[in-house]
GROMACS .gro file of C-alpha atoms in nm:
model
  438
    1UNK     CA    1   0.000   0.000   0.000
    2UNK     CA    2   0.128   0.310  -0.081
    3UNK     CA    3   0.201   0.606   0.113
    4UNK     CA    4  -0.039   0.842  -0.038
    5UNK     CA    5  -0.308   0.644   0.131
    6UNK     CA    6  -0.152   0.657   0.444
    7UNK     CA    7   0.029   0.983   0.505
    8UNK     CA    8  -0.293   1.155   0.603
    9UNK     CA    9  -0.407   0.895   0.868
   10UNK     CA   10  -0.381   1.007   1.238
   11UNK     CA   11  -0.149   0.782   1.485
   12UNK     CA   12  -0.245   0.734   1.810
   13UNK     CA   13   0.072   0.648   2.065
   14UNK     CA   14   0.005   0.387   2.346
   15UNK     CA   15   0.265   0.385   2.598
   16UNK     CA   16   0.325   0.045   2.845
   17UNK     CA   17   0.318  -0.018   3.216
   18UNK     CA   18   0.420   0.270   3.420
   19UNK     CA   19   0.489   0.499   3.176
   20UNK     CA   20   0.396   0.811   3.021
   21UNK     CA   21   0.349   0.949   2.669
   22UNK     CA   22   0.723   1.150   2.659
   23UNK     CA   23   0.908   0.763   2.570
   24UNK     CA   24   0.734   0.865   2.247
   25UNK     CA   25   0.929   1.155   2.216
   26UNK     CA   26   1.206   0.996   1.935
   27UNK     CA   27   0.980   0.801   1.705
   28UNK     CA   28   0.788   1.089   1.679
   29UNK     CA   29   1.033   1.264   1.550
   30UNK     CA   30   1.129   1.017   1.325
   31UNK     CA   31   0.760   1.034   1.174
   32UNK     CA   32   0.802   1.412   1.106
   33UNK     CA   33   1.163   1.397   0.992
   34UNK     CA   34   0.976   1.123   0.708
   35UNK     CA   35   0.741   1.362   0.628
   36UNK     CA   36   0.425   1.234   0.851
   37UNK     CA   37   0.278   1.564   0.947
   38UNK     CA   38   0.260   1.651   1.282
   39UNK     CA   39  -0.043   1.731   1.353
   40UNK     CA   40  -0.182   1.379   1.284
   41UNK     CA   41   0.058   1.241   1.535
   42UNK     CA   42  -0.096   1.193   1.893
   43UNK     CA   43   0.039   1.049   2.299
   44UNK     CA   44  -0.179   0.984   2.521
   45UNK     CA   45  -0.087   0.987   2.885
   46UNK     CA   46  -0.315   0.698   3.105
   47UNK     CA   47  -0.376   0.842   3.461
   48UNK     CA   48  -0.289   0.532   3.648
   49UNK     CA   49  -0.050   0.388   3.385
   50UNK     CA   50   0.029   0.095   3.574
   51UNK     CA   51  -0.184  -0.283   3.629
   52UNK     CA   52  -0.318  -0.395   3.906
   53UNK     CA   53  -0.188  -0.696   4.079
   54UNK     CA   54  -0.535  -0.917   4.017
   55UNK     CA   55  -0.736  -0.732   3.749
   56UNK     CA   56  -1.046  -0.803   3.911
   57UNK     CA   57  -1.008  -0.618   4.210
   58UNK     CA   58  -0.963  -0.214   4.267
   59UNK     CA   59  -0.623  -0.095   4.388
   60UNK     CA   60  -0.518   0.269   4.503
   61UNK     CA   61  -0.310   0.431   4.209
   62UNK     CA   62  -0.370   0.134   3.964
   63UNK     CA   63  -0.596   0.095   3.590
   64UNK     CA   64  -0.777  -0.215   3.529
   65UNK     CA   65  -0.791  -0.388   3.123
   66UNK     CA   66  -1.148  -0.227   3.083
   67UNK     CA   67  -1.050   0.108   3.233
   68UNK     CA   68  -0.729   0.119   3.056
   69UNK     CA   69  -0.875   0.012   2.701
   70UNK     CA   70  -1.184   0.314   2.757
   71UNK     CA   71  -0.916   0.584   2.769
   72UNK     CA   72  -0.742   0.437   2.463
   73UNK     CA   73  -1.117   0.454   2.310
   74UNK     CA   74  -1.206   0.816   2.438
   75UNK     CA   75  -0.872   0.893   2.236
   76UNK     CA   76  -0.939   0.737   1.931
   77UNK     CA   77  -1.261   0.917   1.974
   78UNK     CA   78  -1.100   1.259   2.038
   79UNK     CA   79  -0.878   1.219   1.749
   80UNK     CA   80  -1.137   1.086   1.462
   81UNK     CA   81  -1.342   1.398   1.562
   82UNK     CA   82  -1.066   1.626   1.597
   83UNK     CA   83  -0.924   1.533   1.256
   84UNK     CA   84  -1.192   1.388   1.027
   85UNK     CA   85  -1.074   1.120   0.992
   86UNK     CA   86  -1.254   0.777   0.976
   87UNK     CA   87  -0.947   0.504   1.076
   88UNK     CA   88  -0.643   0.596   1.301
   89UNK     CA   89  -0.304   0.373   1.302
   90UNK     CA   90  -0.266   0.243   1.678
   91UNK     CA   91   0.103   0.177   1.781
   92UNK     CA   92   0.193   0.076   2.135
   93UNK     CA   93   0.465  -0.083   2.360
   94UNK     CA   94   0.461  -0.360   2.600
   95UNK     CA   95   0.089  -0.364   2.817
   96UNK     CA   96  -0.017  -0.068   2.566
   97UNK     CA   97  -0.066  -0.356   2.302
   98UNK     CA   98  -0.285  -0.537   2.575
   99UNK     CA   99  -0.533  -0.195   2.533
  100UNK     CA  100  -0.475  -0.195   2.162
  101UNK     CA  101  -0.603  -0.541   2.130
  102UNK     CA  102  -0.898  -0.525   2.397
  103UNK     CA  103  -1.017  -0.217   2.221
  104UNK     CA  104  -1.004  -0.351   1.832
  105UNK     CA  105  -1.132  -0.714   1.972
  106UNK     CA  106  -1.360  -0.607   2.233
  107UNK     CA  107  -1.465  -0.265   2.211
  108UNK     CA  108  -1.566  -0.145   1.862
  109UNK     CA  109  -1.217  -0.051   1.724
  110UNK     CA  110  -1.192  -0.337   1.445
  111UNK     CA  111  -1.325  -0.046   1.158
  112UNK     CA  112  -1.173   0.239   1.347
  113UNK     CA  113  -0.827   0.123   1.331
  114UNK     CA  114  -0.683   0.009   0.955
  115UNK     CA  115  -0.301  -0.101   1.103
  116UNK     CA  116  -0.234  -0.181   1.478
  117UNK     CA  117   0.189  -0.230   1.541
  118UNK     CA  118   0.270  -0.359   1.889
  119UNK     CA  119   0.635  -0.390   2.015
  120UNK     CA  120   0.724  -0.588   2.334
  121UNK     CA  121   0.407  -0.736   2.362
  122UNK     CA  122   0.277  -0.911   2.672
  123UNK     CA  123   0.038  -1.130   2.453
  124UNK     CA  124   0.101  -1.433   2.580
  125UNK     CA  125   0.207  -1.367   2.931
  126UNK     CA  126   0.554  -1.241   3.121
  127UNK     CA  127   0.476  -1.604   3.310
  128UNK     CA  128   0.202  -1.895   3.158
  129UNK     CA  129   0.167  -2.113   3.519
  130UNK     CA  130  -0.146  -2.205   3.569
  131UNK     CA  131  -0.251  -2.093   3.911
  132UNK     CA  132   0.037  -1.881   3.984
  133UNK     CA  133  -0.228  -1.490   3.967
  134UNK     CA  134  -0.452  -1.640   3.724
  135UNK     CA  135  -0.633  -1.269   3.750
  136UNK     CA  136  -0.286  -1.084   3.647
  137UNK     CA  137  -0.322  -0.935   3.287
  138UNK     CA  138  -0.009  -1.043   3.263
  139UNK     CA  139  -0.050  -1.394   3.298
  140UNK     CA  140  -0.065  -1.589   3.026
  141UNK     CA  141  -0.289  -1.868   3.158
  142UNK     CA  142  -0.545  -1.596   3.287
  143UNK     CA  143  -0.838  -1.510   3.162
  144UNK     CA  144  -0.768  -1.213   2.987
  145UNK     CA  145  -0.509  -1.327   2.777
  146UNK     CA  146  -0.685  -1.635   2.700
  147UNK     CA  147  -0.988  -1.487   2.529
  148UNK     CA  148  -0.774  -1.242   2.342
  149UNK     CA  149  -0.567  -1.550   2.235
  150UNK     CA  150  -0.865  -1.779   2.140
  151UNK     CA  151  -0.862  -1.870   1.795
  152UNK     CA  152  -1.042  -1.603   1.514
  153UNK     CA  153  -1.057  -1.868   1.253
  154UNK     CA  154  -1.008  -2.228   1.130
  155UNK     CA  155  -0.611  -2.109   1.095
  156UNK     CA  156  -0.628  -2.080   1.489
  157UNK     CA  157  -0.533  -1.687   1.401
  158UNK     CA  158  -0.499  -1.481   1.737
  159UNK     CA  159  -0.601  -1.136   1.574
  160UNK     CA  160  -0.915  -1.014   1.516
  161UNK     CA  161  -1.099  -0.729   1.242
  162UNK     CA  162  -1.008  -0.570   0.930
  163UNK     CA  163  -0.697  -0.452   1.075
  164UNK     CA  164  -0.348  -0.496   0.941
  165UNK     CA  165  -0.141  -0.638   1.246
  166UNK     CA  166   0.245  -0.634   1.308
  167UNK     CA  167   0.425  -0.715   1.584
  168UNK     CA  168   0.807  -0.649   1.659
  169UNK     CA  169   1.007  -0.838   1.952
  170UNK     CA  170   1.358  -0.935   2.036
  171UNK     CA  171   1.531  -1.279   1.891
  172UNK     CA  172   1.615  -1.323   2.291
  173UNK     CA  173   1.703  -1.040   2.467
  174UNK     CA  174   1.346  -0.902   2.564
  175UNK     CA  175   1.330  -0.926   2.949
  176UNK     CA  176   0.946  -0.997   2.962
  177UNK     CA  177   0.993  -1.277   2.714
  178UNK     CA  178   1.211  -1.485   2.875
  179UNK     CA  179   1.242  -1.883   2.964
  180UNK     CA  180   1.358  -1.805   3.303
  181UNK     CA  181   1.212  -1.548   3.520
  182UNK     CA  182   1.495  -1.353   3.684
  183UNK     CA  183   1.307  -1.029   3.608
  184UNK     CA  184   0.971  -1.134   3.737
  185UNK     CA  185   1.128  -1.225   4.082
  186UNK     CA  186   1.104  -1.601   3.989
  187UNK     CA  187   1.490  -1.628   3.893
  188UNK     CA  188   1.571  -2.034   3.824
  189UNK     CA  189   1.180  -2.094   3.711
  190UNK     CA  190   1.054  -2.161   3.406
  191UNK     CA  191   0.868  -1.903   3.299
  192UNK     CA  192   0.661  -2.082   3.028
  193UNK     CA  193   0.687  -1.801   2.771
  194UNK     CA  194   0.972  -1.830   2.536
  195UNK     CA  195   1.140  -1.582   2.305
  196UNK     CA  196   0.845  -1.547   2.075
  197UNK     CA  197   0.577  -1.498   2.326
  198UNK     CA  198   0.522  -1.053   2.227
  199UNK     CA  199   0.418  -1.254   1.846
  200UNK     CA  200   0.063  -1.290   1.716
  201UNK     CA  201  -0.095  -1.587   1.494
  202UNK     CA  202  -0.190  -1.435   1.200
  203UNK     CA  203   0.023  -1.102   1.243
  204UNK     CA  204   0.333  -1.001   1.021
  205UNK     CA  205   0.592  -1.128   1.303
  206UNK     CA  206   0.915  -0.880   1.281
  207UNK     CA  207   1.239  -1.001   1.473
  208UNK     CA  208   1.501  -0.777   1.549
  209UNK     CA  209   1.828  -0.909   1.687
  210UNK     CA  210   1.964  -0.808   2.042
  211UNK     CA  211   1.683  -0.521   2.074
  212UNK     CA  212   1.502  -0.468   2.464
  213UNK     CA  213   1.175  -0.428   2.592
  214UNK     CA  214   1.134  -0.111   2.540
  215UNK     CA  215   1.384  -0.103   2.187
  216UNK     CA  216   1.109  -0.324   2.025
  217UNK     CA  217   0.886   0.017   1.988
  218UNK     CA  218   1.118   0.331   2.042
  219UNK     CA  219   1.448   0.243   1.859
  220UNK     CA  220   1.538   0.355   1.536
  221UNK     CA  221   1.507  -0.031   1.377
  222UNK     CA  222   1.136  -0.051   1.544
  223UNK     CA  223   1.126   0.271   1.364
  224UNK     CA  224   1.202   0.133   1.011
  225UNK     CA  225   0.988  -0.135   1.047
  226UNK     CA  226   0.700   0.022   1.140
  227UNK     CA  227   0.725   0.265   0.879
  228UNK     CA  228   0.824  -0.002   0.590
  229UNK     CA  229   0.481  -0.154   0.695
  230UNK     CA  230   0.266   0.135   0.672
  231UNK     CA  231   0.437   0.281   0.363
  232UNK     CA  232   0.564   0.015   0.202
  233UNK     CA  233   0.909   0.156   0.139
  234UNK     CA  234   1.196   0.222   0.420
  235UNK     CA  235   1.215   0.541   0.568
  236UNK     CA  236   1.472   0.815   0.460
  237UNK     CA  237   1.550   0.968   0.755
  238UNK     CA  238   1.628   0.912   1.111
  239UNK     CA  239   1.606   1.229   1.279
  240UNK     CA  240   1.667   1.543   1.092
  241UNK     CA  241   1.769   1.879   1.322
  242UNK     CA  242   1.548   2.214   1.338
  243UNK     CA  243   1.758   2.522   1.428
  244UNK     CA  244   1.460   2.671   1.639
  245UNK     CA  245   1.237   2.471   1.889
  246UNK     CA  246   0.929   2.468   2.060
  247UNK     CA  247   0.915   2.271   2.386
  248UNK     CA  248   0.608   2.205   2.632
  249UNK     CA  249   0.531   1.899   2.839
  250UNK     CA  250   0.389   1.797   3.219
  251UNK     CA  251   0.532   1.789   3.501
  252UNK     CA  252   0.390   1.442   3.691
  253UNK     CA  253   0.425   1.326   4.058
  254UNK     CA  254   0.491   1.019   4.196
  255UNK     CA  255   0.208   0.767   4.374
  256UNK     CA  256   0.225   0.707   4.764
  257UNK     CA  257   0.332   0.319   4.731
  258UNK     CA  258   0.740   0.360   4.735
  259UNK     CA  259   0.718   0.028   4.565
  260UNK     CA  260   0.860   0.012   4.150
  261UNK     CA  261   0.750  -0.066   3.861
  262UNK     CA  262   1.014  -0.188   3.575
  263UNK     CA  263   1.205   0.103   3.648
  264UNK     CA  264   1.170   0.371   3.861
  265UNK     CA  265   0.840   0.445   4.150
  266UNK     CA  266   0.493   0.401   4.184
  267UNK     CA  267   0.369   0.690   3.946
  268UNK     CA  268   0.087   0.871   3.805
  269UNK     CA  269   0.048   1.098   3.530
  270UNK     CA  270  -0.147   1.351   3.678
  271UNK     CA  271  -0.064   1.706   3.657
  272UNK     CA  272   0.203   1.827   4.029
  273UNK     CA  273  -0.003   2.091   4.079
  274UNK     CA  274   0.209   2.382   4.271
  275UNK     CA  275   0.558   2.246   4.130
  276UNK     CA  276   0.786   2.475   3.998
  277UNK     CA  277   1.034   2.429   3.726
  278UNK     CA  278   1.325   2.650   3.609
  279UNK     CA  279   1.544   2.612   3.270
  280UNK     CA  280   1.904   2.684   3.188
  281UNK     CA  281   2.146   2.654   2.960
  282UNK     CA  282   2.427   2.456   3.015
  283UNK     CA  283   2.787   2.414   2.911
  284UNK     CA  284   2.819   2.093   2.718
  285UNK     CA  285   3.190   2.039   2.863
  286UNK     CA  286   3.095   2.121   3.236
  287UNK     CA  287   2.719   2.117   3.284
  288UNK     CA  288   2.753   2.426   3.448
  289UNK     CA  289   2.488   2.685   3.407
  290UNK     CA  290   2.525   2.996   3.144
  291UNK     CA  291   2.382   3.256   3.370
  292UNK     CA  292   2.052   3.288   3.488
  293UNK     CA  293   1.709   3.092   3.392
  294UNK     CA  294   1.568   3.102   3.050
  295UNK     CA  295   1.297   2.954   3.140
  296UNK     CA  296   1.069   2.961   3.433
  297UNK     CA  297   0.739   2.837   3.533
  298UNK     CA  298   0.439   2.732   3.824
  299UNK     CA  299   0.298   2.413   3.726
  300UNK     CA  300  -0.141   2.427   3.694
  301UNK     CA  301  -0.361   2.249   3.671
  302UNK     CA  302  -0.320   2.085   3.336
  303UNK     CA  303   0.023   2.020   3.430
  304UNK     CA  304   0.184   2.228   3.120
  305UNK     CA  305   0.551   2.368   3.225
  306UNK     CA  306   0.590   2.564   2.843
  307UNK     CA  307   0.604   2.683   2.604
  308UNK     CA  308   1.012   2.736   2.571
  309UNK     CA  309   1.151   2.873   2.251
  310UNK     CA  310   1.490   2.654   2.271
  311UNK     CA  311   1.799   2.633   2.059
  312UNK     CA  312   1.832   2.264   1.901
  313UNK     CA  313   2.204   2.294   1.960
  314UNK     CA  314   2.209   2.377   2.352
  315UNK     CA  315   2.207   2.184   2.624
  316UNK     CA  316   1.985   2.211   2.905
  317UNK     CA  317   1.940   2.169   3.273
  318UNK     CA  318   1.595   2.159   3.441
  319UNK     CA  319   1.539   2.227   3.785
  320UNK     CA  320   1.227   2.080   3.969
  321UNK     CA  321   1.112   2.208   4.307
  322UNK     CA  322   0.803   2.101   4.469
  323UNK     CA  323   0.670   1.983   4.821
  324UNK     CA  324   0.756   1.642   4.913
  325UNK     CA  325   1.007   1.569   4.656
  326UNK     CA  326   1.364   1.646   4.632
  327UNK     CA  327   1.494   1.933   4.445
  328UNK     CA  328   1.557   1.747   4.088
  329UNK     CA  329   1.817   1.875   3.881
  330UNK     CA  330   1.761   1.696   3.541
  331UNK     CA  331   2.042   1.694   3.253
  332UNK     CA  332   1.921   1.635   2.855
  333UNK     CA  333   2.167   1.640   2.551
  334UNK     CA  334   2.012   1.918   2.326
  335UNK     CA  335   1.684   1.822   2.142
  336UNK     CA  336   1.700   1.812   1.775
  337UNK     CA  337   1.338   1.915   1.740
  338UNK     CA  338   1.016   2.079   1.879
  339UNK     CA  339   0.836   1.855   2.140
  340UNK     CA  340   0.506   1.885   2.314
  341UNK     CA  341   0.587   1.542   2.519
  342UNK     CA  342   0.910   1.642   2.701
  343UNK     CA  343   0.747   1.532   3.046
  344UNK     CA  344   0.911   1.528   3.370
  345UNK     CA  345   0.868   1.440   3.744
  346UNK     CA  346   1.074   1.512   4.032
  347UNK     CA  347   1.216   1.259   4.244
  348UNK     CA  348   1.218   1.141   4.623
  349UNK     CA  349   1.510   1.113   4.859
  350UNK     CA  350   1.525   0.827   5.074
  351UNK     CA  351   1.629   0.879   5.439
  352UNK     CA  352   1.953   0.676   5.381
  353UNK     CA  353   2.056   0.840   5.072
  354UNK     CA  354   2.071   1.191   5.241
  355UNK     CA  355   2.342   1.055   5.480
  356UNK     CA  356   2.560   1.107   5.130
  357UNK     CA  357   2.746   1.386   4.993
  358UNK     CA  358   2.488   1.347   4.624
  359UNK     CA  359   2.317   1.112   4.462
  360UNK     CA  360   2.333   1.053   4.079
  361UNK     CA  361   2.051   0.909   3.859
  362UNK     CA  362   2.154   0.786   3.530
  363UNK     CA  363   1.815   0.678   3.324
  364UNK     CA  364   1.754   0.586   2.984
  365UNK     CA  365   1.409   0.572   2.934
  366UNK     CA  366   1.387   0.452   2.591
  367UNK     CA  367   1.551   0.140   2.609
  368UNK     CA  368   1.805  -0.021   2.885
  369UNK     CA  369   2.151  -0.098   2.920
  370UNK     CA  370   2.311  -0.407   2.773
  371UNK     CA  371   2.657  -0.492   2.927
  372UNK     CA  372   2.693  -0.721   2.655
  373UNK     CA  373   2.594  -0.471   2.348
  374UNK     CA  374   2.661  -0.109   2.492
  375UNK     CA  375   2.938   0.109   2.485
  376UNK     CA  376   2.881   0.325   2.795
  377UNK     CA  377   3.064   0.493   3.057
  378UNK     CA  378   2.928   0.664   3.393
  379UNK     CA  379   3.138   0.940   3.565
  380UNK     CA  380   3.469   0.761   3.376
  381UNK     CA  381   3.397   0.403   3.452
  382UNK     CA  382   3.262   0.140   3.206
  383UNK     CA  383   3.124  -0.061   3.559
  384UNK     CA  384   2.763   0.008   3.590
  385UNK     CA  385   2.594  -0.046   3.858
  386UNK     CA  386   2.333  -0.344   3.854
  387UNK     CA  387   2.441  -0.425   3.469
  388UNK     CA  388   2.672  -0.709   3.384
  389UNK     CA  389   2.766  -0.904   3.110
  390UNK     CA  390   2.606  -1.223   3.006
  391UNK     CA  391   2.250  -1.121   3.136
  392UNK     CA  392   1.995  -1.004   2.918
  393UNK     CA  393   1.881  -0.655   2.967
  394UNK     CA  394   1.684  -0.525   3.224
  395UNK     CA  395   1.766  -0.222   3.405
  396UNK     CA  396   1.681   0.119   3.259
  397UNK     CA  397   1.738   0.353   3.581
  398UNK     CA  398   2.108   0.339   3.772
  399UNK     CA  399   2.209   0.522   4.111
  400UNK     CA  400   2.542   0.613   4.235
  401UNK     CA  401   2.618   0.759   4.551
  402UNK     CA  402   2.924   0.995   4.547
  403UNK     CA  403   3.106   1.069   4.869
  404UNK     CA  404   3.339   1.435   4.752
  405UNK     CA  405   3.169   1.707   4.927
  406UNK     CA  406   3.273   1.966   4.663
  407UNK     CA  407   3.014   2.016   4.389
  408UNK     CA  408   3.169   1.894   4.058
  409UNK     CA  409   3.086   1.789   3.688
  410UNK     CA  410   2.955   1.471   3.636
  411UNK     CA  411   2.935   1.278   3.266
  412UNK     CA  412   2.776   0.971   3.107
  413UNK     CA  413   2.851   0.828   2.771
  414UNK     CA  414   2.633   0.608   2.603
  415UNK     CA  415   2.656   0.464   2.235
  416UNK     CA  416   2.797   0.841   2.151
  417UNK     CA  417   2.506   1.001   2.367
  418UNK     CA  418   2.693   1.241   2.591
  419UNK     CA  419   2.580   1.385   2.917
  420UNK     CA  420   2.741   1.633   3.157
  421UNK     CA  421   2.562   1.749   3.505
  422UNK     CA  422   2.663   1.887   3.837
  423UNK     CA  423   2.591   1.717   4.147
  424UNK     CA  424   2.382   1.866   4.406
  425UNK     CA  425   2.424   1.790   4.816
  426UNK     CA  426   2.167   1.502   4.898
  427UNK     CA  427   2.214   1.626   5.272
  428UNK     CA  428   2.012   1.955   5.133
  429UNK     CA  429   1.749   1.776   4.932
  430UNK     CA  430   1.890   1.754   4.589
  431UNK     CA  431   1.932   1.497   4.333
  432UNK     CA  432   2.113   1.472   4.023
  433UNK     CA  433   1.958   1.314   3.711
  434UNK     CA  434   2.133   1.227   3.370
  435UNK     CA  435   1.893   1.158   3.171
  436UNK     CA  436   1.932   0.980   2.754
  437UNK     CA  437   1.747   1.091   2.497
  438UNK     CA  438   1.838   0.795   2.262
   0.00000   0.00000   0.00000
């Protein structure tokens, strides 16, 4: 199918478990930078982004399958009206697939949605034991997955409509679809999922070698794939660089349960109402500020921070202040385009980690580090923390605790990604966070 049938369709963004619209941020730009025009491209943020524990029973701070798939709905809604359109293209990550499919399968999406691509896909389970949370969206011998995974025809197909399905996953190195389950807690157990378990019956089936999690929907390759399969030809760009920028995004908070989820806190993405943010440049070599703010801002109630008119070739640093939370000091390499998704939330000190001179946060929220396939380097040593070679990846989010009581630079390398930040006393309630782009 050609692109002149497709250029004008809307695309609807459906992030995974526990996270936000902003992990978007790069493939969107990769749309524009093809030509996709940007006003048909559209996040959504889901309140409660995370699952419950037993999908059949409320929990504080948590979205159920039904809940989760009606905001996906009320946004395909929102869009189709807002655009004219009559079909969107739905493309998701990791428990965003599980909406996808609930709301084409179960909800009335099958002539709303012409293509539906799904990377990292939960569809048959993180674990497939029988009895072990049976209620779990997640599990793969729940009821949930097992209706979505009942057969659609004679060919024992597992998707459902008029709509064009892909699905992209790692050849082995996804750490939801694993044989073992070290990173479901049940290290040395069989899992009963194997490498393949994010495919579909019936689906074009797209393996990627050595990709993650979240790689299968937010690296460039995911990229290219998705694009050769709504186009029909590869893309011919990755990102290309505006000279002026636009940025705006939300600031979120984090839940009350100091429990994670795959990488960081509980969280929410509702609006920190009362937060305050400030913006400055930064010197590339030092991460030390160019004078005063460029930017500053009270965060309301629709959680907005922007707009900031930036320069694509500075870095920045942005400072988050807000009751309850640490003040968050967060580092970004400059941004190659406009973005209306560069969302942020400050962090939390624990009582132990203010007995330290700072604390460092290195987090790459598009994908995780891979001893085994990385070239990266945190304040000059190629040890991280938490990531070692000849495990798959896993771990998105690193912490260091530095002991020097004078402030200094801090960098981070990572596959030619630079980063430079201060750090910030913990013992006055500050944190330091490096944080990727790529």
């Amino acid at each position: 199918m050609s692109i002149q049938n497709l250029q004008y369709k809307p695309v609807v963004f459906v992030h995974g478990n526990g996270d936000s619209a902003a992990l978007w941020l790069t493939t969107v730009w990769r749309f524009e930078s093809n030509g996709w025009p940007a006003n048909l491209l559209h996040t959504m943020d889901v309140p409660y982004p995370l699952a419950r524990d037993a999908d059949d029973k409320p929990q504080a701070g948590r979205s159920s399958t039904a809940e989760h798939m009606q905001v996906l709905k009320d946004k395909v809604d929102a869009v189709l009206a807002q655009t004219g359109a009559k079909q969107v293209i739905l493309i998701g990550n990791s428990r965003g697939g599980n909406a996808i499919r609930n709301y084409i399968c179960n909800g009335g999406g099958a002539q709303r949605v012409s293509h539906a691509i799904i990377g990292g896909g939960t569809h048959h389970g993180v674990q497939a034991i029988p009895g072990l949370n049976d209620a779990s969206e997640f599990s793969g011998a729940g009821l949930f997955l097992k209706q979505l995974n009942a057969p659609k025809n004679s060919q024992g197909d597992e998707i459902c409509g008029p709509t064009q399905w892909m699905t992209i996953r790692s050849d082995n190195n996804d750490k939801y679809a694993q044989p073992d389950g070290l990173w479901i807690g049940m290290k040395g157990r069989a899992t009963m999922v194997g490498f393949d378990g994010p495919e579909l019956k019936g689906a074009l089936n797209v393996v990627i070698p050595k990709i993650d999690h979240r790689e299968t929907s937010f690296s460039p390759a995911a990229f290219e794939a998705s694009y050769q399969f709504l186009t029909g030809h590869a893309p011919m760009h990755n990102i290309t660089t505006q000279s002026q920028i636009e940025l705006n995004g939300k600031v979120f908070g984090l839940g009350v349960n100091p429990l994670q989820a795959d990488s960081g806190n509980f969280v929410n993405n509702l609006p920190l109402q009362g937060a305050k943010l400030s913006i400055y440049e930064t010197d590339t070599h030092t991460g030390q500020r160019r004078g005063a703010a460029v930017h500053q801002s009270s965060i309301s109630s629709d959680g907005h921070w922007g707009p900031f008119k930036a320069n694509s070739r500075a870095a920045y640093e942005f400072e988050l202040t807000a009751d309850g939370y640490a003040t968050t000091h967060i580092y970004r390499s400059p941004f190659a385009r406009s973005s209306n998704i560069v969302h942020m939330r400050p962090e939390r000190l624990a009582a132990s980690d203010r007995t330290t001179q700072s604390l460092v946060i290195w987090t790459r929220p598009r994908g995780y580090f891979d001893a085994n396939r990385d070239a990266m380097m945190l304040d000059g040593k190629t040890d991280i923390p938490g990531v070692a070679k000849g495990m798959s990846a896993g771990i998105s989010s690193v912490r260091i605790r530095m002991d020097e009581s004078p402030q200094r630079s801090v960098a981070a390398e990572f596959n030619g990604e630079q980063l430079k930040g201060l750090t910030w006393p913990a013992s006055q309630g500050h944190i330091t966070v490096l944080e990727l782009t790529y």
